[in-house]
Short mmCIF file of C-alpha atoms in Angstrom, two decimals:
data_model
loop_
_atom_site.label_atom_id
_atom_site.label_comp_id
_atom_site.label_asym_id
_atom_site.label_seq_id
_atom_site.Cartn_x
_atom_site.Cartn_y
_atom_site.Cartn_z
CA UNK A 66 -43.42 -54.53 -6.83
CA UNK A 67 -44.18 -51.88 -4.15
CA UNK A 68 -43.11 -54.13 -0.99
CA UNK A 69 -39.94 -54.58 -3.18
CA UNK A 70 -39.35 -50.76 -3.95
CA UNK A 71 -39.57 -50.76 -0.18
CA UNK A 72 -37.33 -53.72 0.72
CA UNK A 73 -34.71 -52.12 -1.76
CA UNK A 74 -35.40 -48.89 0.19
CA UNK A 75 -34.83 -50.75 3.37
CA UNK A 76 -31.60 -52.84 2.71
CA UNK A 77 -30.18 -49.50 1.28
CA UNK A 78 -30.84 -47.93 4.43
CA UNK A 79 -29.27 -50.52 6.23
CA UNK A 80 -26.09 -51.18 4.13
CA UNK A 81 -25.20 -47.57 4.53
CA UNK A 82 -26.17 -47.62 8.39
CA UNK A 83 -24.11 -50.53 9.06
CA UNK A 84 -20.70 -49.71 8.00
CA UNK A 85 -19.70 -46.35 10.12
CA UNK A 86 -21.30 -48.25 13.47
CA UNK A 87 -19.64 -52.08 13.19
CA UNK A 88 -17.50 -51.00 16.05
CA UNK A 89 -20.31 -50.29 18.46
CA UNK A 90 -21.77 -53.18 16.87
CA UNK A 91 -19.22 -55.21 18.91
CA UNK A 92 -20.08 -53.35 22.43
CA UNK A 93 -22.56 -53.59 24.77
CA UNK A 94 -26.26 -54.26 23.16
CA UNK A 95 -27.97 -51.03 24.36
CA UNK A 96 -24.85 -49.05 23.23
CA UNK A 97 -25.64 -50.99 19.39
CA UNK A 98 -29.35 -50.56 19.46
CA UNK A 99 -29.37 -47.19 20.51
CA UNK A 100 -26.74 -46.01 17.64
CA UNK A 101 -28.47 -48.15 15.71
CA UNK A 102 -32.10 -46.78 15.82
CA UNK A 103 -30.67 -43.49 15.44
CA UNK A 104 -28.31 -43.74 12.17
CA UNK A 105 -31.68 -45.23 10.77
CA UNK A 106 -34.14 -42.29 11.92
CA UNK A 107 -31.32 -40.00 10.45
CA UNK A 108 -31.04 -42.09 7.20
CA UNK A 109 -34.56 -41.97 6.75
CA UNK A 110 -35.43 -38.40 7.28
CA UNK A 111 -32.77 -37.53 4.32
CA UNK A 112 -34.84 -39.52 1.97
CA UNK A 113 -37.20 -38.07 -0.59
CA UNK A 114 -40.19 -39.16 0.68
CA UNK A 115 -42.38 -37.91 -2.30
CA UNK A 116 -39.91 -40.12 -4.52
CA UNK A 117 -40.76 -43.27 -2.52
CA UNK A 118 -44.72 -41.94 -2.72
CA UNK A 119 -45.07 -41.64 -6.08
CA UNK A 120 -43.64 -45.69 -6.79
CA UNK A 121 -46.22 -46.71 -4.86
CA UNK A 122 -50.03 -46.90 -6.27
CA UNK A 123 -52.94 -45.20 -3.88
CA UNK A 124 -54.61 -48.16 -3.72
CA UNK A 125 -53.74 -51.82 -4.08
CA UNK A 126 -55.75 -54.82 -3.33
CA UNK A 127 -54.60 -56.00 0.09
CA UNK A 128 -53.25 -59.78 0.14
CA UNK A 129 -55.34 -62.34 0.62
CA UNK A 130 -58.45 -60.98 -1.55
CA UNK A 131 -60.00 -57.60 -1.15
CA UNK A 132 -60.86 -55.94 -4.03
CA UNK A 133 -64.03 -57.02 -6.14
CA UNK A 134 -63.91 -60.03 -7.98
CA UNK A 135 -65.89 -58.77 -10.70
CA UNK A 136 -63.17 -55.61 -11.36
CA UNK A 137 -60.93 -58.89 -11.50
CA UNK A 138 -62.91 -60.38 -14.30
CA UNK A 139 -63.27 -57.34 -16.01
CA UNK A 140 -59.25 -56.34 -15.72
CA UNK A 141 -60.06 -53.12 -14.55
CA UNK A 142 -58.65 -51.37 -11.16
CA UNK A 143 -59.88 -52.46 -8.18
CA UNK A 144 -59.48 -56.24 -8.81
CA UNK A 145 -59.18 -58.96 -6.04
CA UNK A 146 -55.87 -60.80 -5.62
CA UNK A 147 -56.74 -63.96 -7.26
CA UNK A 148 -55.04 -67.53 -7.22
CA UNK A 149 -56.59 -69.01 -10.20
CA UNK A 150 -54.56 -69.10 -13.47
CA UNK A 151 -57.75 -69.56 -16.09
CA UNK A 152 -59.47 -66.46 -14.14
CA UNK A 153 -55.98 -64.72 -14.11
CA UNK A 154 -55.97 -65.28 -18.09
CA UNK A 155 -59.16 -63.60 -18.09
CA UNK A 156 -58.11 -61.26 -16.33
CA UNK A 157 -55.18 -60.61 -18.73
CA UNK A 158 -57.52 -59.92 -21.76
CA UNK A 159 -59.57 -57.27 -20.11
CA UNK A 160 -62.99 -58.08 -21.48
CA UNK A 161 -64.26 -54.53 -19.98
CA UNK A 162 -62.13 -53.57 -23.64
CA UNK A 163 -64.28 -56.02 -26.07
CA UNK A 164 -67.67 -54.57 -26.13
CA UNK A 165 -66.40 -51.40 -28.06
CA UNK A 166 -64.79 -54.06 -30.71
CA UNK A 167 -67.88 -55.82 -30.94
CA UNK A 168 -70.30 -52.97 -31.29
CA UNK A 169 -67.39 -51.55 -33.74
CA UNK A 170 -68.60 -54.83 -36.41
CA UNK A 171 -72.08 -54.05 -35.37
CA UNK A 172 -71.46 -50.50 -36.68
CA UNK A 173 -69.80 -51.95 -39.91
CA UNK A 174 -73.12 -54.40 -40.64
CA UNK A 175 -75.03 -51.71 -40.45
CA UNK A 176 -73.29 -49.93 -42.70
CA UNK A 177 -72.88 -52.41 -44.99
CA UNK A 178 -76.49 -52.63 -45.88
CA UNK A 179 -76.52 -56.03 -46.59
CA UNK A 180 -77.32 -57.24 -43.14
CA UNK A 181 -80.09 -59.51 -42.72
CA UNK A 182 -81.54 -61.37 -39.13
CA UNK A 183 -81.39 -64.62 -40.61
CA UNK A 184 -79.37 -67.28 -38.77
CA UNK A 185 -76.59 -67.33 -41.40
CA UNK A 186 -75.65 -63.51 -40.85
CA UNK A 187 -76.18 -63.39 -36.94
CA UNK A 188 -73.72 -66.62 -37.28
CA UNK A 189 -71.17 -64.73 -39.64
CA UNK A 190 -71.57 -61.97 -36.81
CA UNK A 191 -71.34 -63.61 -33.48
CA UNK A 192 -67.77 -65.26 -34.94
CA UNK A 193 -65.95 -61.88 -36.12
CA UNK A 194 -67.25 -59.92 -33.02
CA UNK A 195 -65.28 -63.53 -31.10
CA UNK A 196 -62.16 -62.78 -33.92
CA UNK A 197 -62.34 -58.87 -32.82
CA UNK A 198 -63.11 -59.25 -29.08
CA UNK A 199 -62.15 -62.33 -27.46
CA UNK A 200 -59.53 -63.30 -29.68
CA UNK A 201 -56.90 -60.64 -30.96
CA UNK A 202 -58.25 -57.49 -28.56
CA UNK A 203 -57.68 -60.40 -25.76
CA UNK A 204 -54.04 -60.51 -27.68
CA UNK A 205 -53.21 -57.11 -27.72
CA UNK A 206 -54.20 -56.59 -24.12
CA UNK A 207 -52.21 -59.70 -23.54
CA UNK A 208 -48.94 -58.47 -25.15
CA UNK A 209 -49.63 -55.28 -24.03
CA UNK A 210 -49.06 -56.38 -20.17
CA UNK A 211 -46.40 -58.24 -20.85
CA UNK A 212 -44.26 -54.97 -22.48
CA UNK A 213 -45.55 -52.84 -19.78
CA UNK A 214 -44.24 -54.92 -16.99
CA UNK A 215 -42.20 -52.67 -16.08
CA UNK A 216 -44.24 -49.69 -15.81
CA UNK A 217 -46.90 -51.63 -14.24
CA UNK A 218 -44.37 -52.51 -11.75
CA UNK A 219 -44.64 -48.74 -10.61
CA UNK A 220 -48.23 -47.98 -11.20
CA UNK A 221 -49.98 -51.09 -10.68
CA UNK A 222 -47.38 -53.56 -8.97
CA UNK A 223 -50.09 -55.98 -7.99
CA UNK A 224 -51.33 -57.01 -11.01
CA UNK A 225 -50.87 -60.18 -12.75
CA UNK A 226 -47.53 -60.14 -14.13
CA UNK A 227 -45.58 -57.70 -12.33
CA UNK A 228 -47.01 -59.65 -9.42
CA UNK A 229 -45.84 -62.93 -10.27
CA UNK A 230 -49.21 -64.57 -10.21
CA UNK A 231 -48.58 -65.55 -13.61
CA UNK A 232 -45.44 -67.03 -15.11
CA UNK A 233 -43.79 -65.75 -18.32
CA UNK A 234 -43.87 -68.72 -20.41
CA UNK A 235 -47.71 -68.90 -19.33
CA UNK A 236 -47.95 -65.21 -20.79
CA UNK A 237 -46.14 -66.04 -23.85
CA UNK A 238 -47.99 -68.69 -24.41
CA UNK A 239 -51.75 -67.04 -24.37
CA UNK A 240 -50.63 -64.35 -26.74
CA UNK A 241 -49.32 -66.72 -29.44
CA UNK A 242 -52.78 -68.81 -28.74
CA UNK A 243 -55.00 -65.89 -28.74
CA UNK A 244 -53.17 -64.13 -31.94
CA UNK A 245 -53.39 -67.36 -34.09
CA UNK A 246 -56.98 -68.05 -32.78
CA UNK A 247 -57.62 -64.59 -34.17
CA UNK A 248 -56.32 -64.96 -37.53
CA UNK A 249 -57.77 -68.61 -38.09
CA UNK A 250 -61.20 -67.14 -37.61
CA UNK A 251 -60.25 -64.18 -39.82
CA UNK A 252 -59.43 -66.80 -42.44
CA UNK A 253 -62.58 -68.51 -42.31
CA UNK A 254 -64.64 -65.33 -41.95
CA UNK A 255 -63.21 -65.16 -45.78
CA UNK A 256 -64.04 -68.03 -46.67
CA UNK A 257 -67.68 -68.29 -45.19
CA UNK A 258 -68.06 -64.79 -47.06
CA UNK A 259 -67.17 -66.27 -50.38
CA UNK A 260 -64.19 -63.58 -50.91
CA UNK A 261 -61.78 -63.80 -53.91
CA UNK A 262 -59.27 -61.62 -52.01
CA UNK A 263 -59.59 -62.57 -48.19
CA UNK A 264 -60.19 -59.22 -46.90
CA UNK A 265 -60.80 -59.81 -43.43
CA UNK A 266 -57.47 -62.00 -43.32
CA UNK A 267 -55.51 -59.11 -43.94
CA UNK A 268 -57.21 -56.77 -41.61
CA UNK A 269 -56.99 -58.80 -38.87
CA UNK A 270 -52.85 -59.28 -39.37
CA UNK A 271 -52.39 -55.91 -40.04
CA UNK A 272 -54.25 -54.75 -37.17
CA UNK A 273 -52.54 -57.59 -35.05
CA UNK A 274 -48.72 -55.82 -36.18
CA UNK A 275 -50.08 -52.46 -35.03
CA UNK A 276 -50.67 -53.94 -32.21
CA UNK A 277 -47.36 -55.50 -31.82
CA UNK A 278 -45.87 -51.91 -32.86
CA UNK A 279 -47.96 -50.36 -30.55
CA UNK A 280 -46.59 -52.07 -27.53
CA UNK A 281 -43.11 -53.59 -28.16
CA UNK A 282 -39.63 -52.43 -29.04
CA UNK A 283 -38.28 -51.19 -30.98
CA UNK A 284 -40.81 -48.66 -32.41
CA UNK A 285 -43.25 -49.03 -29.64
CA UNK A 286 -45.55 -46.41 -31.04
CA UNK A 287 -47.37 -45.51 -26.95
CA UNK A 288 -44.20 -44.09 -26.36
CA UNK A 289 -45.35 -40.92 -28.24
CA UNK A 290 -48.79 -39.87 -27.20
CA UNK A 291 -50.15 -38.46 -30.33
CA UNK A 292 -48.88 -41.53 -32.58
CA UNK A 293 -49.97 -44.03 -30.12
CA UNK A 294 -53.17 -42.93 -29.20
CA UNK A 295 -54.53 -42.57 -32.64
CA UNK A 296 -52.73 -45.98 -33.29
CA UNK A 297 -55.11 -47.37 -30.23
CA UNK A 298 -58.44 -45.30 -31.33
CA UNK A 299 -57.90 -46.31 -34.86
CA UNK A 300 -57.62 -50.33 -33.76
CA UNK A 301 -61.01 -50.09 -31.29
CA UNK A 302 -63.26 -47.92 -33.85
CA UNK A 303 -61.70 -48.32 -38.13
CA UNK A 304 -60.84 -51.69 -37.98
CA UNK A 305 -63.57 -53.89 -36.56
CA UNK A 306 -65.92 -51.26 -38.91
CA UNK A 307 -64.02 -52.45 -41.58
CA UNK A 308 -63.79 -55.59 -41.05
CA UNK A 309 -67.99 -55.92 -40.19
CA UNK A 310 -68.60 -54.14 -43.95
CA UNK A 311 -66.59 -56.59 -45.44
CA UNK A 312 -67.72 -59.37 -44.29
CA UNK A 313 -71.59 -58.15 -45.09
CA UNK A 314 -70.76 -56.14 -48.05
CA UNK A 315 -67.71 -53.78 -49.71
CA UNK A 316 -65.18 -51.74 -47.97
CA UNK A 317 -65.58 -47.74 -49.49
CA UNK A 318 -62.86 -45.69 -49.62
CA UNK A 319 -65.21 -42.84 -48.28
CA UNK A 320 -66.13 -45.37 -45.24
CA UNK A 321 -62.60 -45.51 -44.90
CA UNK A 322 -61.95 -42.20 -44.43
CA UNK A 323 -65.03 -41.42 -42.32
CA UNK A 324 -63.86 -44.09 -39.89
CA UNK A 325 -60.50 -42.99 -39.59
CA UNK A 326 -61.61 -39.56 -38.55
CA UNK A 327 -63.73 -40.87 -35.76
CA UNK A 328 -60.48 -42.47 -34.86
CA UNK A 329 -59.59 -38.99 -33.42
CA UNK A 330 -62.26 -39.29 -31.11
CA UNK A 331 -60.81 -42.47 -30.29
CA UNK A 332 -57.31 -40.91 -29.83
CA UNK A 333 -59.13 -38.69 -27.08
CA UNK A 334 -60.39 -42.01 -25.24
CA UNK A 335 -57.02 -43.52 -25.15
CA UNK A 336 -55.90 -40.13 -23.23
CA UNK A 337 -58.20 -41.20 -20.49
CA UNK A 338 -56.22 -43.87 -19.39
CA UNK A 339 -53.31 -42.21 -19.32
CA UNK A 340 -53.84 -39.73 -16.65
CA UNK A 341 -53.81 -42.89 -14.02
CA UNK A 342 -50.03 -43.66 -15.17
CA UNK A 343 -48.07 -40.37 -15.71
CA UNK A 344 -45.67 -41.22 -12.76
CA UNK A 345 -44.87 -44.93 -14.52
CA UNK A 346 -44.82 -43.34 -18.15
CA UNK A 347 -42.10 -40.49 -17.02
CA UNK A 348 -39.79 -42.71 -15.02
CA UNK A 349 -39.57 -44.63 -18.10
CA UNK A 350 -39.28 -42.03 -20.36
CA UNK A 351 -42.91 -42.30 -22.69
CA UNK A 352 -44.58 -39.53 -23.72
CA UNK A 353 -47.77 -40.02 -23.27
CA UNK A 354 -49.62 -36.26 -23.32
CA UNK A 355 -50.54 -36.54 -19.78
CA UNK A 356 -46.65 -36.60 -19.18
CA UNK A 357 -45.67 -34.07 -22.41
CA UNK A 358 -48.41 -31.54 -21.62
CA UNK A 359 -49.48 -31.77 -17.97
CA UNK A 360 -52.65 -33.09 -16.38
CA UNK A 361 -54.59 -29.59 -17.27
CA UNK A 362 -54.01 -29.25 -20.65
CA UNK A 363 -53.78 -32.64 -21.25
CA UNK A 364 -57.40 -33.45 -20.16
CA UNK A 365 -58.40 -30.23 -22.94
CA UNK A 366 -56.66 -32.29 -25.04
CA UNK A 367 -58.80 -35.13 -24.65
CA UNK A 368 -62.45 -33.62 -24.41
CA UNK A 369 -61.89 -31.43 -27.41
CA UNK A 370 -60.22 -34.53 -29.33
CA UNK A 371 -63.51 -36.45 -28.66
CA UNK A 372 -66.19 -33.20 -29.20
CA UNK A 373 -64.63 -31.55 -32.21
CA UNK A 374 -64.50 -35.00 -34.41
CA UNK A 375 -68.26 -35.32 -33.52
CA UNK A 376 -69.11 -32.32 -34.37
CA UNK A 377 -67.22 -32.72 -37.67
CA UNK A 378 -69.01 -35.77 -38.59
CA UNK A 379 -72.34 -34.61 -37.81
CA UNK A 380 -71.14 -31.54 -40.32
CA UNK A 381 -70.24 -34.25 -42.72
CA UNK A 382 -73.64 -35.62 -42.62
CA UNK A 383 -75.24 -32.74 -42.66
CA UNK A 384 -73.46 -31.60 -45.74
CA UNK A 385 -74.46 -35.28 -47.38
CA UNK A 386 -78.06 -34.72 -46.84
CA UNK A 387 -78.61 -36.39 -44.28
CA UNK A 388 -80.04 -33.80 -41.67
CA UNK A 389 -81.69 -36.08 -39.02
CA UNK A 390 -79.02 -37.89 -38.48
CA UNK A 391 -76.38 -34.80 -38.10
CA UNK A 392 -79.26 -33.65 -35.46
CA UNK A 393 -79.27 -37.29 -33.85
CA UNK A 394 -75.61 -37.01 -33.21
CA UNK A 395 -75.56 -33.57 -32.13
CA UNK A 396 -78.25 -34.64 -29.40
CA UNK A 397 -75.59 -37.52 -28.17
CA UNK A 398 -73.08 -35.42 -28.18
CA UNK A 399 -74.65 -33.04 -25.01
CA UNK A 400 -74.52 -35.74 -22.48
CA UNK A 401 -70.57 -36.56 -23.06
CA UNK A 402 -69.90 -32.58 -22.84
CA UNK A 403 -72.54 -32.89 -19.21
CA UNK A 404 -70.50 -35.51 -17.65
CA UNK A 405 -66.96 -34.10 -19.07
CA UNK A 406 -67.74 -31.26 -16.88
CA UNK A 407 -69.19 -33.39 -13.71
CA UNK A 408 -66.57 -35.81 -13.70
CA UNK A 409 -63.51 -36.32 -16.00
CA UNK A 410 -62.45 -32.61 -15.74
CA UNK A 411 -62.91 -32.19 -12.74
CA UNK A 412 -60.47 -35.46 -11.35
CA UNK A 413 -59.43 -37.42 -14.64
CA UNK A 414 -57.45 -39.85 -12.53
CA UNK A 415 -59.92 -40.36 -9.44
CA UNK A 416 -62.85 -40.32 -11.84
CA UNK A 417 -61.86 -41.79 -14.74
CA UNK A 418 -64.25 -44.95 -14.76
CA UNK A 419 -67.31 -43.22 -14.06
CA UNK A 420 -66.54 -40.59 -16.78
CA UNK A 421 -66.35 -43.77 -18.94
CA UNK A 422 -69.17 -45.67 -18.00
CA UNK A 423 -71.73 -42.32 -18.15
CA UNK A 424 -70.22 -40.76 -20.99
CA UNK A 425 -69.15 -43.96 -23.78
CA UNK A 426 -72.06 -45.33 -24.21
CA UNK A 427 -73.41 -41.89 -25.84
CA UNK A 428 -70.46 -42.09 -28.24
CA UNK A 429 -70.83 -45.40 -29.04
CA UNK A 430 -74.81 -44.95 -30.12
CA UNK A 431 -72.83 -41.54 -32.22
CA UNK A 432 -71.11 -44.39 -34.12
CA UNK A 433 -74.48 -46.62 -34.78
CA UNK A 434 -76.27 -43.29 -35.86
CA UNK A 435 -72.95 -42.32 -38.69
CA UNK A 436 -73.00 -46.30 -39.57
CA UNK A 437 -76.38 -46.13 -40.54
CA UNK A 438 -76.41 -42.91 -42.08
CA UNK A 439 -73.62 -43.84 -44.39
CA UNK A 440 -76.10 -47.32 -45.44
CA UNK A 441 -79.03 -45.62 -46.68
#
């Protein structure tokens, strides 16, 4: 999409060149060429050159294949240009976004304390962390590409569908395959469990429509940054929770409510990725806080959104009698405020991935340490 940004650029330039010189066109050559080159240097030093700069991504894989094929895999930044459709499709459903899904049902088992290493459990297990990772996250990063086309067009024009690498009915296609996939093993996850009501069913089509909400017109819920974000925390930590305790045991109100405010912290994760398409989000009008707030107090935004719901639920443990674990995830929280401060504050768009990578995994043991505190 950037080489055609620039081609529009270019035939613009031309068009108006061409009109005010057509009768030197019809002289001599050098007379032509000469006006020629000129009109155009003229043309071009009128334009707004940090318009065209900011349509066009720092760094895109160059054709032909640089860029790691592993980032391609993954569906992260950084990917090679690839030509095969099933790795494409991979690439589409971003499996770097499944692990937090499947350690989200993890966290729910445990909580459920009903979970027991015998083959039957790890079984019931392996297939709803497939339902939550694979399947429907693989569908609402899916659909999600497809209704950000057009900002991906801006941000990230070589990517998959913006690119062209992958047709439209092709797109269509793996999002009807991967949603229906989803539910099917929802559906079965009831059954298997021996539910009256079937539970897990329902979770996994109401968190497939805030999905669809999330990313398509006309409510398209990413378009405000506060709404969204929760929306997107909410779907990676409450519902595979929820849908691991049911299938191992019951759903609590209280677990319900516990899991929802982590979702905040969640809400601060989703910020992260925003920072990398502010330029994309405003020419297209969403407000994501990056764009609503600015890149300072957006990234404040973020940190405290992550620390302060920690800190709450470690206060919430604490006040249930639970003191070791409150202490256990005060201790993971220091590490996440360490690397806030050496990376993601510092650059949240150039060091967004480390920041991640060094930072997550403490949060993610924070979640283990409040699922199991809530089981015993």
């Amino acid at each position: 999409m950037a080489s055609a940004l620039n081609s529009v650029l270019s035939i613009r330039l031309l068009s108006d060149a061409s009109w005010p010189i057509s009768n030197p066109l019809r002289t001599r050559s050098p007379i032509s060429v000469s006006l020629t080159r000129r009109r155009l240097v003229v043309r071009a030093t009128e334009t707004d050159t940090n318009e065209v700069k900011a349509k066009v991504p720092d760094k895109a894989p160059a054709a032909g294949g640089s860029g790691s094929g592993i980032n391609q895999i993954l569906g992260i930044k950084g990917a090679k240009q690839e030509t095969d459709k099933w790795k494409i499709r991979v690439q589409l459903t971003k499996p770097v976004t499944w692990p937090p899904l499947v350690w989200g049902v993890v966290c729910g088992a445990a909580a459920s304390g009903n979970f027991h290493w015998s083959l039957d459990d790890v079984a019931k297990a392996v297939v709803c962390m497939l339902m939550s990772g694979p399947c429907l996250t693989g569908y609402t990063q899916t659909l999600n590409d497809w209704y950000d086309r057009e900002i991906d067009a801006i941000n990230e024009p070589y990517r998959p569908i913006p690119s062209g690498a992958i047709l439209e009915n092709e797109v269509i296609t793996q999002i009807w395959v991967l949603l229906l996939g989803g539910l099917v093993l929802a559906g079965l996850l009831d059954v298997w469990a021996g539910h009256d009501f079937p539970v897990i069913f329902f979770l996994a089509v109401g968190g497939s429509l805030l999905s669809y909400i999330y990313s398509a017109p006309p409510l398209k819920l990413k378009q405000n940054g506060w709404i969204g974000n929760f929306a997107l925390g909410a779907s990676y930590i409450s519902l595979p929770w929820w849908a691991g305790q049911a299938l191992f045991g019951t759903l609590t109100p209280d677990i319900i409510v516990l899991t929802l405010l982590y979702s905040i912290a969640g809400l601060g994760i989703a910020i992260v990725n925003d920072f990398k398409s502010v330029e994309g989000d405003r020419a297209l009008g969403l407000q994501s806080l990056p764009v609503a707030f600015g890149t300072e107090t957006a990234k404040w935004i973020c940190v405290g959104a992550i620390d302060i719901t920690q800190i709450s639920v470690a206060g919430y443990l604490l006040g249930s009698g639970k003191p070791y674990y409150a202490l256990a995830l005060l201790g993971l929280i220091v590490p996440q405020v360490f690397f806030q401060f050496k990376y993601f504050l510092k650059d949240p768009v150039k060091y967004d991935v480390k920041y991640q990578a060094s930072a997550q995994p403490f949060l993610i043991l924070g979640l283990l340490v409040t699922a199991l505190a809530t089981s015993s």
